[in-house]
Amino acid sequence: MSKPNIIVTRHVYPEALDHLAPHFNITDNQADKSYSLDEWIALLSQQDGALTMGIEPVNEQVLSACPKLRICANLSVGYNNFDVPAMTRHKVVATNAPDVLTETTADFGFALMMATARRITEGENYIRRGDWHKWKLDFFCGAEVHGSTLGIIGMGRIGQAIARRAAHGFGMKVIYHNRSRLALDKEADCKAQYVSKAELLQTADHVVLVVPYSKEAHHTIGAAELALMKPTATLVNIARGGIVDDAALAQALQSGQIAAAGLDVFEGEPKVHPDLLTCHNLVLTPHIASSTKSTRLGMAMLAANNLISFFNEGHVLTPLNPEVLS
Ligand code: 8YV
C-alpha cells in the first residue's frame, strides 16, 4: 500500500523527519522558505496530512482547495491559525501540542517578568554603549519581585505553572483572571486568588498575559486597560500578538503610564511596531518562550506522533475536534 503524503511546513529537527520517514512520503522545507498563500494552497492540495507550525492558515478558503487533506498537526499549543469549525465541516482533524512546553514556557514567562522588573536589558545596553563610568546608588532602580503581587490573565496550564513559581519560589501574592474560575484544589496548589480583570489591573505589581488568542481576546489589553494599571507596574505578553494593542502600549511606556513591559509576541510579527522600538523600558524577545532543544523537539515529536497515530491507528493524542474521528 502506498504511504500517505504529508508536508512538514518549516525546518524541523532531523530526528522528527527520521521518525516520520518510515510512515510517509514527506515534502519537507529544511531550507525554511516562506510560502505565499497561493504556494501554500498549491502545496497543501497535494497532501493527505500536514505538520504545521501554528502560523499557516487552515481556513475555509484553504480547505476548499484541499479535498484530499485529512489532518493538520500543529507543532504549537496555540492554534489560532486553524479555523477549527471549518476543519470540522471539511472532516479534517486538527491537533495541537500542549503539555510538553508548559514548564519551559513558564520558566521563560517568569524570566521575562524578572528581566522587565529589574531592567536587565536596559543595564546591559548601557554597558554595551560604553556609558558606564561610575556606580550610582539609584542606578537602574527596578521594581521588587519577591513579595509583590503578580496578576496572571489566562490561567491555563502555563498560567498555573507561572503561579506556582511565583507563590512557592518568590513569596508573591498571586491573583488571576480567566474565562472561568479554577477548581478550588487547583487554586490552592498555586495559591492563586480569582479576581475581576479590572481589580487585577488596578492591584497587580506585575501583569503576565498567557491567554490564548481568539477574536474575543483581541486587544485584551488596550489604552483603557493600561490606564487602570499602577504607574509602577510592569506588563509581560508571552501569549500571542494581538492580545495587546502594541501602539497603545508604546504610548503607555513613553508617557510613563506603566513602568515597563516585556514582549515575546507582537501584532503582525515578525514586524514590530516602530514606536515600541524606541521605548527604553521594554524588553523584546523573538517569540522564544518555548525555545529549548528538548522542548521544541518534544513539540515536534508530539505533532509527528499525532500524524503517525492518525494514519496507522485512526486516533490522535491531542485532538482539537475529536468529533471528526468518531
Ligand atoms: C511555539 C507558541 O514555539 O506553542 C505555541 O503556541 O507560541 C510557541 O511555543 C511557536 O508557536 C511555534 O510555531
XYZ file of C-alpha atoms and ligand atoms in Angstrom:
339
model
C 0.000 0.000 0.000
C 1.358 3.444 -0.847
C 2.302 5.759 2.002
C 0.270 8.929 2.692
C 1.733 12.233 1.553
C 2.483 14.795 4.217
C 4.093 18.217 4.252
C 6.313 19.480 7.093
C 5.953 23.205 6.567
C 9.168 24.551 8.100
C 12.635 23.459 9.185
C 12.424 20.851 11.966
C 14.979 18.809 13.897
C 16.141 15.888 11.662
C 15.118 13.440 14.437
C 11.482 14.404 13.758
C 11.833 13.800 9.999
C 13.558 10.435 10.684
C 10.661 9.496 12.961
C 8.126 10.324 10.226
C 10.062 8.848 7.280
C 9.023 5.146 7.620
C 5.339 6.143 7.515
C 5.050 8.912 4.915
C 6.174 10.443 1.636
C 7.404 13.736 3.037
C 7.590 17.157 1.407
C 9.928 18.909 3.820
C 11.161 22.504 3.983
C 14.557 22.165 5.616
C 15.588 25.322 3.699
C 12.921 27.125 5.803
C 11.416 29.004 2.816
C 8.387 31.229 3.431
C 5.350 30.445 1.265
C 2.876 32.868 -0.252
C -0.779 31.934 0.313
C -1.028 30.602 -3.272
C 2.116 28.477 -2.841
C 0.805 27.163 0.487
C -2.547 26.177 -1.042
C -0.840 24.563 -4.065
C 1.474 22.526 -1.807
C -1.203 21.535 0.701
C -3.630 20.418 -2.008
C -1.227 17.535 -2.813
C -1.175 16.268 0.800
C -3.085 13.835 2.985
C -1.676 15.458 6.131
C 0.425 18.392 7.338
C 2.749 19.138 10.231
C 2.169 22.867 10.669
C 3.974 25.390 12.865
C 0.991 27.320 14.199
C 1.298 30.092 11.629
C -0.044 28.681 8.352
C -3.715 29.485 7.704
C -6.036 26.481 7.529
C -9.404 28.120 6.861
C -12.400 27.779 4.542
C -10.506 29.158 1.509
C -7.569 26.787 2.027
C -9.705 23.763 2.914
C -11.979 24.083 -0.123
C -8.886 23.846 -2.327
C -7.538 20.763 -0.469
C -10.157 17.970 -0.677
C -7.545 15.208 -0.062
C -6.421 16.694 3.273
C -7.355 14.660 6.385
C -5.283 16.073 9.267
C -3.210 19.132 10.273
C -0.978 18.673 13.318
C 0.248 21.960 14.811
C 3.646 21.903 16.480
C 2.401 24.655 18.813
C -0.068 24.718 21.682
C -1.689 27.844 20.185
C -3.900 27.128 17.168
C -5.248 30.488 16.072
C -4.019 29.604 12.541
C -6.771 26.949 12.431
C -10.426 27.669 11.751
C -11.465 24.607 13.769
C -15.203 24.747 12.880
C -14.269 24.920 9.159
C -11.867 21.987 9.613
C -14.638 20.008 11.309
C -17.005 20.785 8.418
C -14.386 19.540 5.962
C -13.712 16.473 8.187
C -10.082 17.487 8.673
C -8.654 16.519 12.064
C -6.903 19.319 13.984
C -4.327 18.694 16.719
C -2.052 20.958 18.786
C 0.962 20.318 21.044
C 0.072 21.031 24.675
C 1.770 19.955 27.937
C 5.274 19.272 26.593
C 6.032 23.012 26.629
C 4.275 24.052 29.855
C 7.178 24.232 32.314
C 9.715 25.630 29.805
C 7.304 28.359 28.735
C 6.505 29.181 32.368
C 10.264 29.480 33.084
C 10.509 31.987 30.267
C 7.440 33.963 31.328
C 8.925 34.292 34.779
C 12.350 35.213 33.385
C 10.836 37.894 31.140
C 8.866 39.309 34.067
C 12.039 39.467 36.160
C 14.145 40.960 33.360
C 11.453 43.596 32.856
C 11.023 44.415 36.555
C 14.762 44.524 37.246
C 15.673 46.353 33.996
C 18.237 43.756 32.963
C 18.462 44.521 29.233
C 18.470 48.289 29.899
C 21.513 47.804 32.126
C 23.201 45.592 29.543
C 22.607 48.100 26.752
C 24.081 50.850 28.944
C 27.301 48.869 29.379
C 27.489 47.911 25.682
C 27.099 51.583 24.659
C 30.153 52.380 26.786
C 28.134 54.706 29.038
C 29.169 53.143 32.386
C 31.738 55.377 34.030
C 30.808 55.270 37.717
C 28.414 53.461 40.066
C 25.400 55.270 41.494
C 23.096 54.391 44.397
C 19.889 54.680 42.345
C 21.309 53.034 39.232
C 18.552 51.326 37.163
C 16.293 51.059 40.192
C 13.721 48.438 39.369
C 10.543 47.037 40.867
C 10.537 44.483 43.674
C 9.598 40.959 42.563
C 9.634 38.833 45.736
C 6.675 39.596 47.982
C 4.928 41.689 45.324
C 1.587 40.929 43.636
C 1.542 39.006 40.365
C -1.580 39.213 38.197
C -1.991 36.440 35.627
C -4.540 36.817 32.829
C -5.253 33.378 31.306
C -4.949 30.651 33.927
C -4.468 27.541 31.796
C -1.610 25.096 32.260
C 1.125 27.683 31.602
C -0.523 30.349 33.773
C -0.763 27.876 36.654
C 2.896 26.873 36.242
C 3.900 30.558 36.442
C 1.695 30.981 39.532
C 3.427 28.056 41.290
C 6.839 29.619 40.637
C 5.644 32.978 41.953
C 3.852 31.743 45.072
C 6.166 28.940 46.160
C 9.513 30.289 44.925
C 9.213 34.065 45.354
C 6.593 34.509 48.079
C 4.428 36.548 45.705
C 0.732 37.092 46.162
C -0.903 35.639 43.039
C -4.194 36.926 41.644
C -5.648 35.757 38.343
C -8.403 36.360 35.852
C -9.699 33.707 33.483
C -12.856 32.934 31.492
C -13.789 30.544 34.304
C -12.611 30.183 37.866
C -10.277 27.251 38.633
C -11.365 24.347 40.842
C -10.534 25.051 44.491
C -7.789 22.377 44.679
C -6.048 23.944 41.655
C -6.318 27.427 43.182
C -4.818 26.054 46.411
C -1.991 24.320 44.515
C -0.819 27.637 43.045
C -2.055 29.783 45.954
C -3.961 31.948 43.489
C -6.994 34.122 44.087
C -9.618 34.782 41.382
C -10.395 38.481 40.792
C -12.089 40.577 38.099
C -9.930 41.841 35.240
C -10.289 45.445 36.489
C -9.237 44.526 40.029
C -6.269 42.594 38.694
C -5.090 45.525 36.582
C -5.566 48.000 39.434
C -3.749 45.983 42.084
C -1.042 43.850 40.409
C 2.578 44.993 40.533
C 3.346 42.703 37.581
C 0.850 41.502 34.979
C 1.601 38.432 32.829
C -0.601 37.532 29.837
C -0.992 33.858 28.941
C -4.446 33.927 27.349
C -4.978 32.045 24.045
C -5.725 34.249 21.027
C -9.305 34.450 19.777
C -11.362 37.262 18.234
C -12.869 37.874 21.687
C -9.390 38.125 23.264
C -8.164 40.673 20.652
C -6.706 43.704 22.489
C -7.406 42.229 25.938
C -5.000 44.999 26.939
C -5.571 48.351 25.207
C -5.461 52.010 26.236
C -8.355 51.660 28.715
C -6.781 48.672 30.474
C -3.316 50.257 30.586
C -4.915 53.304 32.215
C -6.080 51.091 35.095
C -2.553 49.829 35.873
C -0.274 51.336 38.524
C 2.455 53.669 37.195
C 4.984 51.358 38.883
C 3.556 48.180 37.279
C 5.036 46.000 34.537
C 3.292 44.045 31.762
C 4.537 40.860 30.061
C 2.988 39.212 26.971
C 4.013 35.626 26.204
C 0.570 34.757 24.772
C 0.071 35.953 21.183
C 0.460 39.112 19.190
C -2.874 40.959 19.127
C -3.677 40.238 22.781
C -2.047 43.634 23.478
C -2.681 46.779 21.435
C 1.006 47.404 20.720
C 0.509 51.061 19.656
C -1.321 51.818 22.918
C 1.386 50.006 24.877
C 4.134 52.074 23.230
C 2.276 55.219 24.258
C 1.848 54.000 27.850
C 5.552 53.163 28.070
C 6.613 56.502 26.600
C 4.337 58.547 28.855
C 5.269 56.597 31.999
C 1.699 55.382 32.456
C 3.235 51.999 33.333
C 6.856 51.388 34.334
C 7.992 48.740 31.856
C 6.972 45.848 29.610
C 8.369 42.605 28.240
C 7.126 41.240 24.918
C 7.843 37.853 23.353
C 4.995 38.178 20.822
C 3.881 41.071 18.619
C 0.951 42.191 16.483
C 1.910 41.262 12.893
C 5.205 39.609 13.932
C 7.932 39.333 12.774
C 7.223 43.036 12.167
C 7.407 45.094 15.362
C 5.517 48.373 15.818
C 8.154 51.100 15.235
C 7.064 53.046 18.343
C 7.913 50.036 20.522
C 11.481 50.018 19.241
C 12.089 53.471 20.689
C 10.909 52.523 24.214
C 13.909 52.099 26.520
C 11.715 50.488 29.214
C 10.811 47.477 27.068
C 12.427 44.020 26.902
C 11.997 42.377 23.485
C 12.418 38.703 22.510
C 11.506 36.994 19.196
C 8.749 34.503 20.177
C 11.094 32.122 22.004
C 9.191 31.254 25.183
C 9.218 27.511 24.424
C 12.633 27.514 22.817
C 14.873 24.917 24.415
C 16.086 21.997 22.303
C 14.333 19.338 24.384
C 11.019 21.212 24.480
C 10.916 22.162 20.799
C 11.924 18.576 19.903
C 9.196 17.276 22.246
C 6.660 19.523 20.462
C 7.823 18.281 17.038
C 7.647 14.638 18.167
C 4.134 15.103 19.581
C 2.958 16.636 16.292
C 4.670 13.778 14.383
C 3.063 11.168 16.663
C -0.356 12.702 16.057
C 0.152 12.169 12.299
C 1.503 8.625 12.747
C -1.304 7.577 15.144
C -3.949 9.034 12.875
C -2.849 7.245 9.703
C -1.844 3.960 11.423
C -4.455 3.622 14.151
C -7.252 6.106 13.409
C -6.814 8.158 16.581
C -4.703 11.125 17.731
C -3.110 12.095 21.034
C -4.219 15.726 21.366
C -7.371 16.339 19.307
C -8.996 19.754 18.925
C -12.058 18.436 17.064
C -12.483 14.835 18.291
C -15.941 14.716 16.694
C -14.260 14.266 13.283
C -12.802 10.954 14.462
C -15.987 9.458 15.896
C 5.760 27.873 19.512
C 3.903 29.002 20.784
O 7.095 27.620 19.642
O 3.176 26.797 21.184
C 2.861 27.965 20.933
O 1.669 28.302 20.800
O 3.623 30.145 20.734
C 5.335 28.638 20.731
O 5.624 27.871 21.855
C 5.531 28.502 18.213
O 4.209 28.905 18.024
C 5.908 27.504 17.111
O 5.488 27.955 15.905
